[in-house]
Amino acid sequence: MRNTGLGGWPARRAMMTPERTAFVFEDRSVTYAEAHDRTARLAAQLRASGVGAGDRVAYLGRNHPAFVETMFAAHLLGAIFVPLNFRLAAPEVAYMLDHSGAETLIYAPECAGVVHALPDGPRRRVALGEGQYESWLAQGDPTPIDTPVDLADPALILYTSGTTGRPKGATLTHGNLVWNCFNLLLGVDVTSDETTLISAPLFHVAALNQTLLPTFLKGGRSVIMPSWEVDACYDLIDKYGVTWMFGVTTMFAAFARSPRWAGADLSSLRHLMAGGASVPAALIRTYQERGLVFCQGYGLTETAPGATFLEADQSVRKVGSAGVPVFFSNVRVVRPDGTDAAAGEPGEVLIQGPNVTPGYWRDPEATRAAFSDGWFHSGDLAVLDEDGHLYVVDRVKDMFISGGENVYPAEVEAAIFEHPAVAEVAVLGAPDAKWGEVGRAFLVLRPGAHVTAGALRDFLRPRLAAYKIPAHVEVVDDLPKTGSGKIHKPRLRGLPLPADALRPGPGGGHGSGG
């Protein structure tokens, strides 16, 4: 087989374990043989529509087996898969489609409104609903396709919000994904009889690369949830005997708050893996008291994503740590001058290894800025203890994480500044019991202008995903500035939330539409 990338995985798995279940979705099971057949047919249809090596194929929708089929089919042809966040507004999706140059878009029914609102974009659009996808796939030729693909070839373009207000497309090669799987499998004892719950969005690097792909590689079974829902999670664990699940802090906190927590049979769970943000020590202990142990890690989209990992047997002794460097990667914590920080001294996290992105799609300037001497600059602050365990303490950049979603204030500020009443704006993250952090916006209005928090959120809804819309909006007379005239955000962070900002209206944070 000339395809050494992910496109060859369905055929290889079908040869080894054809009758074993690959995916479960809404009570329907798909074997590895069926997954291979469906992927081959879809690849034939994509090829017939003009998709070839190096072309971009986008997917917009909630978790669904079609996500995986589209990805593997694109990789069979040597094409590049572009998974998109289904929570985004039409202008945001339009930018990513245009920037990536995607000619084909497969989308779910719930995203039809966004797709129909796109000004232009991919000439081939295939809807998952009303049988269009299934009939299109069924017409495909099942004859195996073997396009030469090298591990150095691009596999994914994953968009991560940019600090300048425009998303950047992190390019991950087939090799990046394979080496990340190796690192994961060395840190977690994944078995061929694994039943993995895919509950986080697959367009996120962790759900895809830290759970689904390693499970597929081992020949396990992935139970795919369309979206996260606490009761459905309990039901699926009980029904299928889930052994492994990944989640962000907000998901695990909600799971533990459920009235079903105390009485549910969770004995099948072997691995609980957390990422996206630091897990509070109190939450870790809540799970430990239930006999459940977290495997934590640290990483970024650009590192595919695993950079460090805390194995289960260290989870009690090193509570709150993100672990040590994964097996095939190197991690440093450095001072501003580039020298290594001492144990306990905060510094920026640098990462090097075969799992690290070669750069950003069509953005050589951002690529150059992200690397020095072969090391990727994370923009995150951390400390190493005497044993080499990493503790993430802050972020160099202003990005905050709300419910597992990265939010970059510059992008939100750019959207708010479009409002005619706004003269100046600063956005930062504020602590939130449910989402971890939510947006807090400080506005300086133009003379004589007026805007309410509700009206501003209404203005932002068609421009931003709901989770990016600030939960707290405060009008101030002026914003603190540095000597160079820049807004001094550290002073804003020290301000307590006013009483009226503690009760965000509908649509704030992760409100309706999120």
Coordinates of C-alpha atoms in Angstrom, one line a residue:
M1 CA 0.0 0.0 0.0
R2 CA 1.5 3.3 -1.1
N3 CA -0.6 5.4 1.2
T4 CA 1.4 5.6 4.4
G5 CA -0.9 8.2 5.9
L6 CA -4.2 8.0 7.7
G7 CA -6.1 7.2 4.5
G8 CA -4.8 3.7 4.6
W9 CA -6.0 3.0 8.1
P10 CA -9.5 1.7 7.3
A11 CA -8.2 -0.8 4.8
R12 CA -5.5 -2.0 7.1
R13 CA -8.0 -2.3 10.0
A14 CA -10.5 -4.1 7.8
M15 CA -7.9 -6.7 6.9
M16 CA -7.0 -7.3 10.5
T17 CA -10.4 -7.1 12.3
P18 CA -13.2 -6.8 9.7
E19 CA -16.0 -7.9 12.0
R20 CA -15.0 -5.8 15.0
T21 CA -17.1 -2.7 15.7
A22 CA -15.4 0.6 14.8
F23 CA -18.2 3.1 15.6
V24 CA -21.4 3.2 17.4
F25 CA -23.7 6.2 16.8
E26 CA -27.4 6.4 18.0
D27 CA -27.6 2.6 18.4
R28 CA -26.2 1.9 15.0
S29 CA -22.9 0.0 14.8
V30 CA -20.4 0.1 12.0
T31 CA -17.8 -2.6 11.6
Y32 CA -14.3 -2.0 10.4
A33 CA -15.1 -3.7 7.1
E34 CA -18.1 -1.4 6.7
A35 CA -16.1 1.6 7.6
H36 CA -13.5 0.7 4.9
D37 CA -16.2 0.2 2.3
R38 CA -18.0 3.5 3.1
T39 CA -14.7 5.4 3.1
A40 CA -13.7 3.9 -0.3
R41 CA -17.1 4.8 -1.8
L42 CA -16.9 8.4 -0.4
A43 CA -13.4 8.8 -1.7
A44 CA -14.5 7.7 -5.1
Q45 CA -17.3 10.3 -5.1
L46 CA -14.9 13.0 -3.9
R47 CA -12.5 12.1 -6.7
A48 CA -15.3 12.1 -9.3
S49 CA -16.2 15.6 -8.1
G50 CA -12.6 16.8 -8.8
V51 CA -10.9 16.3 -5.4
G52 CA -7.3 15.3 -5.7
A53 CA -4.0 15.4 -3.7
G54 CA -3.5 18.6 -1.8
D55 CA -7.1 19.8 -2.2
R56 CA -9.0 20.8 0.9
V57 CA -12.2 19.1 2.0
A58 CA -14.2 20.8 4.8
Y59 CA -16.7 19.4 7.3
L60 CA -19.2 21.4 9.4
G61 CA -21.4 19.7 11.9
R62 CA -21.7 18.0 15.3
N63 CA -20.0 14.6 16.0
H64 CA -21.1 12.0 13.5
P65 CA -19.5 9.0 11.8
A66 CA -19.6 11.0 8.6
F67 CA -16.9 13.3 10.1
V68 CA -14.5 10.3 10.3
E69 CA -15.5 9.0 6.9
T70 CA -15.0 12.3 5.3
M71 CA -11.6 12.7 6.9
F72 CA -10.4 9.2 5.9
A73 CA -11.8 9.6 2.4
A74 CA -10.0 12.9 1.9
H75 CA -6.8 11.2 3.2
L76 CA -7.2 8.3 0.8
L77 CA -6.9 10.9 -2.1
G78 CA -4.0 12.8 -0.5
A79 CA -6.4 15.7 0.2
I80 CA -6.3 17.8 3.3
F81 CA -9.2 17.6 5.8
V82 CA -10.5 20.9 7.3
P83 CA -12.9 20.3 10.3
L84 CA -14.8 23.4 11.2
N85 CA -16.4 24.5 14.5
F86 CA -20.2 24.1 14.1
R87 CA -20.7 26.8 16.7
L88 CA -19.2 29.5 14.4
A89 CA -21.3 32.2 12.7
A90 CA -21.4 32.4 8.9
P91 CA -18.7 35.1 8.5
E92 CA -16.3 33.1 10.6
V93 CA -17.0 29.9 8.6
A94 CA -16.7 31.9 5.3
Y95 CA -13.3 33.2 6.3
M96 CA -11.9 29.7 7.1
L97 CA -13.3 28.2 3.9
D98 CA -11.8 31.0 1.8
H99 CA -8.5 30.9 3.7
S100 CA -8.1 27.2 3.4
G101 CA -9.3 27.1 -0.2
A102 CA -11.7 24.3 0.4
E103 CA -13.6 23.2 -2.7
T104 CA -15.9 20.7 -1.0
L105 CA -18.0 21.1 2.2
I106 CA -20.0 18.4 3.8
Y107 CA -22.3 19.7 6.4
A108 CA -25.0 18.6 8.9
P109 CA -28.6 19.7 8.8
E110 CA -28.2 21.9 11.9
C111 CA -25.6 24.0 10.0
A112 CA -27.8 24.5 7.0
G113 CA -28.6 28.1 8.0
V114 CA -25.0 29.0 8.3
V115 CA -24.1 27.3 5.0
H116 CA -27.0 29.1 3.2
A117 CA -25.8 32.4 4.6
L118 CA -22.3 32.0 3.1
P119 CA -21.6 34.6 0.5
D120 CA -19.8 32.1 -1.7
G121 CA -17.4 29.3 -1.1
P122 CA -17.1 25.6 -1.9
R123 CA -18.7 24.7 -5.2
R124 CA -19.5 21.2 -3.9
R125 CA -21.8 21.1 -0.9
V126 CA -23.2 17.9 0.5
A127 CA -25.8 17.8 3.3
L128 CA -26.0 15.0 5.8
G129 CA -29.7 15.3 6.1
E130 CA -32.6 14.0 3.9
G131 CA -30.6 11.1 2.6
Q132 CA -28.4 13.2 0.4
Y133 CA -25.1 12.1 1.9
E134 CA -26.1 8.4 2.1
S135 CA -27.3 8.3 -1.5
W136 CA -24.3 10.1 -2.7
L137 CA -22.0 7.8 -0.8
A138 CA -23.8 4.6 -1.9
Q139 CA -23.3 5.6 -5.6
G140 CA -19.5 5.6 -5.1
D141 CA -17.2 2.9 -6.5
P142 CA -16.0 0.6 -3.7
T143 CA -12.8 -0.3 -5.6
P144 CA -9.8 0.4 -3.3
I145 CA -7.9 3.6 -4.0
D146 CA -4.2 3.8 -3.3
T147 CA -2.9 7.3 -3.8
P148 CA 0.7 7.8 -2.7
V149 CA 0.7 9.7 0.6
D150 CA 3.8 10.4 2.7
L151 CA 3.9 11.0 6.4
A152 CA 5.3 14.5 5.7
D153 CA 2.2 15.4 3.7
P154 CA -0.4 17.7 5.3
A155 CA -3.4 15.9 6.8
L156 CA -5.4 18.5 8.7
I157 CA -5.8 22.3 8.8
L158 CA -7.2 23.1 12.3
Y159 CA -8.2 26.7 12.8
T160 CA -7.2 28.3 16.1
S161 CA -8.2 31.8 16.9
G162 CA -5.4 34.3 16.2
T163 CA -4.2 36.9 18.6
T164 CA -4.6 39.5 15.8
G165 CA -8.3 38.8 15.4
R166 CA -8.1 36.4 12.5
P167 CA -7.9 32.6 13.0
K168 CA -4.7 30.8 12.1
G169 CA -4.8 27.4 10.3
A170 CA -2.4 25.0 12.1
T171 CA -1.2 22.5 9.6
L172 CA -0.8 18.9 11.0
T173 CA 0.9 16.3 8.8
H174 CA 0.1 12.6 8.8
G175 CA 3.4 12.1 10.7
N176 CA 2.3 14.6 13.4
L177 CA -0.8 12.5 13.9
V178 CA 0.9 9.2 13.9
W179 CA 3.6 10.3 16.4
N180 CA 1.0 11.8 18.6
C181 CA -0.8 8.4 18.6
F182 CA 2.5 6.7 19.5
N183 CA 3.0 9.1 22.4
L184 CA -0.6 8.6 23.6
L185 CA -0.4 4.8 23.4
L186 CA 2.8 4.9 25.5
G187 CA 1.1 6.9 28.2
V188 CA -2.3 5.2 28.3
D189 CA -2.7 1.4 28.2
V190 CA -5.3 1.4 25.4
T191 CA -6.4 -2.1 24.4
S192 CA -8.0 -3.7 21.4
D193 CA -11.2 -4.1 23.4
E194 CA -11.4 -0.5 24.4
T195 CA -14.8 1.2 24.3
T196 CA -14.1 4.9 24.0
L197 CA -16.8 7.6 24.5
I198 CA -16.3 10.4 22.0
S199 CA -18.1 13.2 23.9
A200 CA -16.1 16.3 23.1
P201 CA -16.3 17.9 19.7
L202 CA -14.3 16.1 17.1
F203 CA -13.2 19.4 15.4
H204 CA -11.1 19.8 18.5
V205 CA -7.7 18.3 18.3
A206 CA -7.9 16.4 21.6
A207 CA -11.2 14.5 20.9
L208 CA -9.9 13.5 17.5
N209 CA -6.3 12.8 18.1
Q210 CA -6.2 11.8 21.7
T211 CA -9.2 9.4 21.7
L212 CA -10.7 8.5 18.4
L213 CA -7.6 7.9 16.3
P214 CA -5.7 5.9 19.0
T215 CA -8.8 3.8 19.5
F216 CA -9.1 3.2 15.8
L217 CA -5.5 2.3 15.5
K218 CA -5.8 -0.3 18.2
G219 CA -9.0 -1.7 16.8
G220 CA -11.3 -0.6 19.6
R221 CA -14.8 0.7 19.6
S222 CA -15.7 4.4 19.5
V223 CA -19.1 5.4 20.8
I224 CA -19.8 8.8 19.3
M225 CA -22.1 11.3 21.0
P226 CA -23.5 14.0 18.8
S227 CA -22.8 16.5 21.5
W228 CA -22.1 16.5 25.3
E229 CA -25.1 15.8 27.5
V230 CA -24.7 14.6 31.1
D231 CA -27.6 12.1 31.2
A232 CA -26.7 10.7 27.8
C233 CA -23.2 10.2 29.0
Y234 CA -24.4 8.1 32.0
D235 CA -26.7 6.2 29.7
L236 CA -24.0 5.3 27.2
I237 CA -21.5 4.3 29.9
D238 CA -24.1 1.9 31.3
K239 CA -25.2 0.5 28.0
Y240 CA -21.9 0.0 26.3
G241 CA -19.5 -0.5 29.2
V242 CA -17.4 2.6 28.3
T243 CA -13.8 2.1 29.4
W244 CA -12.2 5.4 28.3
M245 CA -13.5 9.0 28.0
F246 CA -11.9 12.4 27.4
G247 CA -13.4 15.7 28.6
V248 CA -12.6 19.2 29.6
T249 CA -13.0 20.5 33.1
T250 CA -16.6 21.8 32.6
M251 CA -17.7 18.4 31.4
F252 CA -16.3 16.5 34.3
A253 CA -17.6 19.0 36.8
A254 CA -21.1 18.7 35.3
F255 CA -20.8 14.9 35.4
A256 CA -19.9 14.9 39.1
R257 CA -22.7 17.4 39.9
S258 CA -25.4 15.1 38.5
P259 CA -27.8 13.4 40.9
R260 CA -26.8 10.1 39.2
W261 CA -23.2 10.5 40.4
A262 CA -23.5 8.7 43.7
G263 CA -25.4 5.7 42.5
A264 CA -24.2 5.1 39.0
D265 CA -22.2 2.0 38.1
L266 CA -19.0 3.5 36.7
S267 CA -16.9 0.4 37.3
S268 CA -16.2 -0.1 33.5
L269 CA -14.2 3.2 33.3
R270 CA -10.5 2.5 33.2
H271 CA -9.2 5.8 31.9
L272 CA -10.5 9.4 32.4
M273 CA -8.4 11.9 30.5
A274 CA -8.7 15.6 30.9
G275 CA -7.4 18.5 28.8
G276 CA -8.2 21.9 27.5
A277 CA -7.6 23.7 30.8
S278 CA -6.2 22.8 34.2
V279 CA -8.4 20.6 36.3
P280 CA -8.9 22.0 39.8
A281 CA -7.4 19.8 42.5
A282 CA -10.8 19.6 44.3
L283 CA -12.4 18.1 41.2
I284 CA -9.6 15.6 40.8
R285 CA -10.1 14.5 44.5
T286 CA -13.9 14.2 43.9
Y287 CA -13.2 11.6 41.3
Q288 CA -10.5 9.9 43.3
E289 CA -12.9 9.5 46.2
R290 CA -15.2 7.7 43.7
G291 CA -12.3 5.4 42.7
L292 CA -11.7 7.1 39.4
V293 CA -8.3 8.5 38.4
F294 CA -7.6 11.3 35.9
C295 CA -4.9 11.1 33.3
Q296 CA -4.0 14.7 32.6
G297 CA -2.0 16.3 30.0
Y298 CA -0.9 19.6 28.4
G299 CA -0.8 20.4 24.7
L300 CA -2.0 22.6 21.9
T301 CA -3.5 22.3 18.5
E302 CA 0.0 22.9 17.1
T303 CA 1.4 19.9 19.0
A304 CA -1.2 17.5 17.7
P305 CA -1.9 18.0 20.8
G306 CA 0.1 16.0 23.4
A307 CA 3.2 17.7 24.8
T308 CA 3.2 16.5 28.4
F309 CA 1.2 13.7 30.1
L310 CA 0.6 12.7 33.7
E311 CA 0.2 8.9 33.9
A312 CA -2.5 7.5 36.2
D313 CA -0.1 6.1 38.9
Q314 CA 1.2 9.7 39.4
S315 CA -2.2 11.4 39.6
V316 CA -2.3 11.3 43.5
R317 CA 1.3 12.3 44.1
K318 CA 1.3 15.0 41.5
V319 CA -2.3 16.4 41.8
G320 CA -2.6 19.5 39.5
S321 CA 0.4 18.7 37.4
A322 CA 0.2 18.3 33.6
G323 CA 2.9 15.6 33.8
V324 CA 6.2 15.1 32.0
P325 CA 7.1 15.4 28.3
V326 CA 5.5 12.7 26.2
F327 CA 7.9 10.0 25.1
F328 CA 8.9 11.3 21.6
S329 CA 8.9 15.0 22.4
N330 CA 10.9 17.5 24.3
V331 CA 9.6 20.3 26.5
R332 CA 11.5 23.3 28.0
V333 CA 10.5 26.1 30.3
V334 CA 12.5 29.2 29.5
R335 CA 13.1 32.7 30.6
P336 CA 12.5 35.7 28.3
D337 CA 16.2 35.5 27.3
G338 CA 15.8 31.9 26.1
T339 CA 17.7 30.3 29.0
D340 CA 16.2 27.4 30.9
A341 CA 14.2 28.5 34.0
A342 CA 15.1 26.9 37.3
A343 CA 12.8 24.5 39.1
G344 CA 9.8 26.5 40.4
E345 CA 10.6 29.5 38.2
P346 CA 7.8 30.5 35.8
G347 CA 8.7 30.6 32.1
E348 CA 7.3 30.1 28.7
V349 CA 6.7 26.5 27.5
L350 CA 8.7 25.5 24.4
I351 CA 8.0 22.2 22.6
Q352 CA 10.0 20.2 20.0
G353 CA 9.2 16.8 18.4
P354 CA 7.7 14.9 15.5
N355 CA 4.2 15.8 16.7
V356 CA 4.8 19.6 16.3
T357 CA 3.2 21.4 13.4
P358 CA 5.5 22.5 10.5
G359 CA 3.6 25.8 10.5
Y360 CA 0.5 27.8 9.8
W361 CA -1.4 27.4 6.5
R362 CA -0.6 30.3 4.2
D363 CA 0.9 32.4 7.0
P364 CA 4.7 32.3 6.9
E365 CA 4.9 35.3 9.2
A366 CA 3.0 33.6 12.0
T367 CA 5.1 30.4 11.4
R368 CA 8.4 32.3 11.7
A369 CA 7.1 34.0 14.9
A370 CA 6.1 30.7 16.5
F371 CA 9.5 29.0 16.2
S372 CA 13.1 29.6 17.3
D373 CA 15.9 27.2 16.7
G374 CA 13.4 24.4 16.0
W375 CA 11.4 25.0 19.2
F376 CA 7.7 25.9 19.1
H377 CA 6.7 28.8 21.4
S378 CA 3.5 27.9 23.2
G379 CA 2.8 31.3 24.6
D380 CA 1.9 29.6 27.9
L381 CA 3.6 30.1 31.3
A382 CA 4.5 27.1 33.5
V383 CA 6.9 25.9 36.1
L384 CA 8.7 22.6 36.3
D385 CA 9.2 21.0 39.7
E386 CA 12.3 19.2 40.9
D387 CA 11.1 16.0 39.2
G388 CA 10.5 17.6 35.9
H389 CA 6.7 17.7 36.2
L390 CA 5.0 20.6 34.5
Y391 CA 2.5 22.9 36.1
V392 CA 0.7 25.4 33.9
V393 CA 0.2 28.7 35.8
D394 CA -0.8 31.3 33.3
R395 CA -0.9 32.3 29.7
V396 CA 1.5 34.7 28.1
K397 CA -1.2 35.7 25.6
D398 CA -4.6 37.0 26.5
M399 CA -6.5 33.9 25.4
F400 CA -8.9 32.4 27.9
I401 CA -10.7 29.0 27.8
S402 CA -14.5 29.0 28.2
G403 CA -16.1 25.6 28.5
G404 CA -13.1 24.0 26.7
E405 CA -13.2 26.6 23.9
N406 CA -10.3 28.9 23.2
V407 CA -11.4 32.6 23.1
Y408 CA -9.0 35.3 21.9
P409 CA -10.0 38.8 23.1
A410 CA -8.6 40.5 20.0
E411 CA -11.2 38.7 17.8
V412 CA -14.0 39.6 20.2
E413 CA -12.8 43.2 20.5
A414 CA -12.7 43.6 16.7
A415 CA -16.3 42.5 16.5
I416 CA -17.5 44.8 19.3
F417 CA -15.6 47.7 17.8
E418 CA -17.8 47.4 14.7
H419 CA -20.8 48.7 16.8
P420 CA -21.3 52.4 16.1
A421 CA -21.6 53.3 19.8
V422 CA -18.3 51.9 20.8
A423 CA -15.2 54.1 21.0
E424 CA -12.8 51.7 22.9
V425 CA -13.1 48.2 24.1
A426 CA -11.1 45.7 26.1
V427 CA -12.1 42.0 26.6
L428 CA -10.6 39.6 29.1
G429 CA -11.6 36.4 30.8
A430 CA -13.5 36.4 34.1
P431 CA -13.9 33.4 36.5
D432 CA -17.1 31.5 36.1
A433 CA -18.4 28.6 38.2
K434 CA -19.9 26.7 35.3
W435 CA -17.7 27.5 32.3
G436 CA -14.3 28.1 34.0
E437 CA -14.0 31.5 32.4
V438 CA -16.3 33.8 30.4
G439 CA -15.8 37.0 28.6
R440 CA -15.8 40.3 30.3
A441 CA -16.0 43.4 28.1
F442 CA -15.2 47.0 29.1
L443 CA -16.6 49.6 26.8
V444 CA -15.9 53.3 26.3
L445 CA -18.8 54.8 24.3
R446 CA -18.8 57.6 21.8
P447 CA -20.0 60.9 23.1
G448 CA -23.8 60.9 23.3
A449 CA -24.0 57.2 22.4
H450 CA -25.8 54.5 24.4
V451 CA -25.9 50.7 24.2
T452 CA -27.3 48.1 26.6
A453 CA -25.6 44.8 27.3
G454 CA -28.5 43.0 25.6
A455 CA -28.4 45.1 22.5
L456 CA -24.6 44.5 22.2
R457 CA -25.1 40.8 22.5
D458 CA -27.8 40.9 19.8
F459 CA -25.3 42.8 17.6
L460 CA -22.6 40.2 18.1
R461 CA -24.7 37.0 17.6
P462 CA -24.5 37.0 13.8
R463 CA -20.8 37.9 14.0
L464 CA -19.4 35.5 16.7
A465 CA -20.0 32.1 18.1
A466 CA -22.1 32.3 21.2
Y467 CA -19.3 31.2 23.5
K468 CA -17.2 34.2 22.4
I469 CA -19.9 36.7 23.3
P470 CA -19.0 38.4 26.6
A471 CA -21.2 37.3 29.6
H472 CA -20.4 40.5 31.4
V473 CA -20.5 44.0 29.8
E474 CA -19.5 47.1 31.6
V475 CA -19.5 50.7 30.4
V476 CA -16.6 52.8 31.8
D477 CA -15.5 56.4 31.3
D478 CA -12.0 55.4 30.2
L479 CA -9.6 52.4 30.0
P480 CA -6.2 52.3 31.8
K481 CA -3.3 52.8 29.4
T482 CA 0.4 52.0 29.5
G483 CA 3.0 54.6 28.8
S484 CA 2.9 53.6 25.1
G485 CA -0.8 54.1 24.9
K486 CA -1.8 50.4 25.0
I487 CA -4.7 49.3 27.2
H488 CA -3.3 48.0 30.5
K489 CA -5.3 44.8 31.0
P490 CA -3.7 43.7 34.3
R491 CA -5.3 46.7 36.0
L492 CA -8.7 45.7 34.6
R493 CA -8.3 42.1 35.8
G494 CA -8.0 43.3 39.3
L495 CA -11.4 45.0 39.3
P496 CA -14.2 43.1 41.0
L497 CA -17.3 42.3 39.0
P498 CA -20.1 44.8 39.8
A499 CA -23.3 43.4 41.1
D500 CA -25.2 44.0 37.9
A501 CA -22.5 42.2 35.9
L502 CA -23.0 39.0 37.9
R503 CA -26.3 38.2 36.1
P504 CA -25.6 38.0 32.4
G505 CA -28.6 38.1 30.1
P506 CA -29.6 35.4 27.7
G507 CA -26.9 34.7 25.1
G508 CA -24.0 35.7 27.4
G509 CA -21.2 33.2 27.6
H510 CA -22.5 29.9 26.3
G511 CA -26.1 30.9 26.1
S512 CA -28.6 30.0 23.4
G513 CA -27.0 29.1 20.1
G514 CA -23.8 28.0 21.7

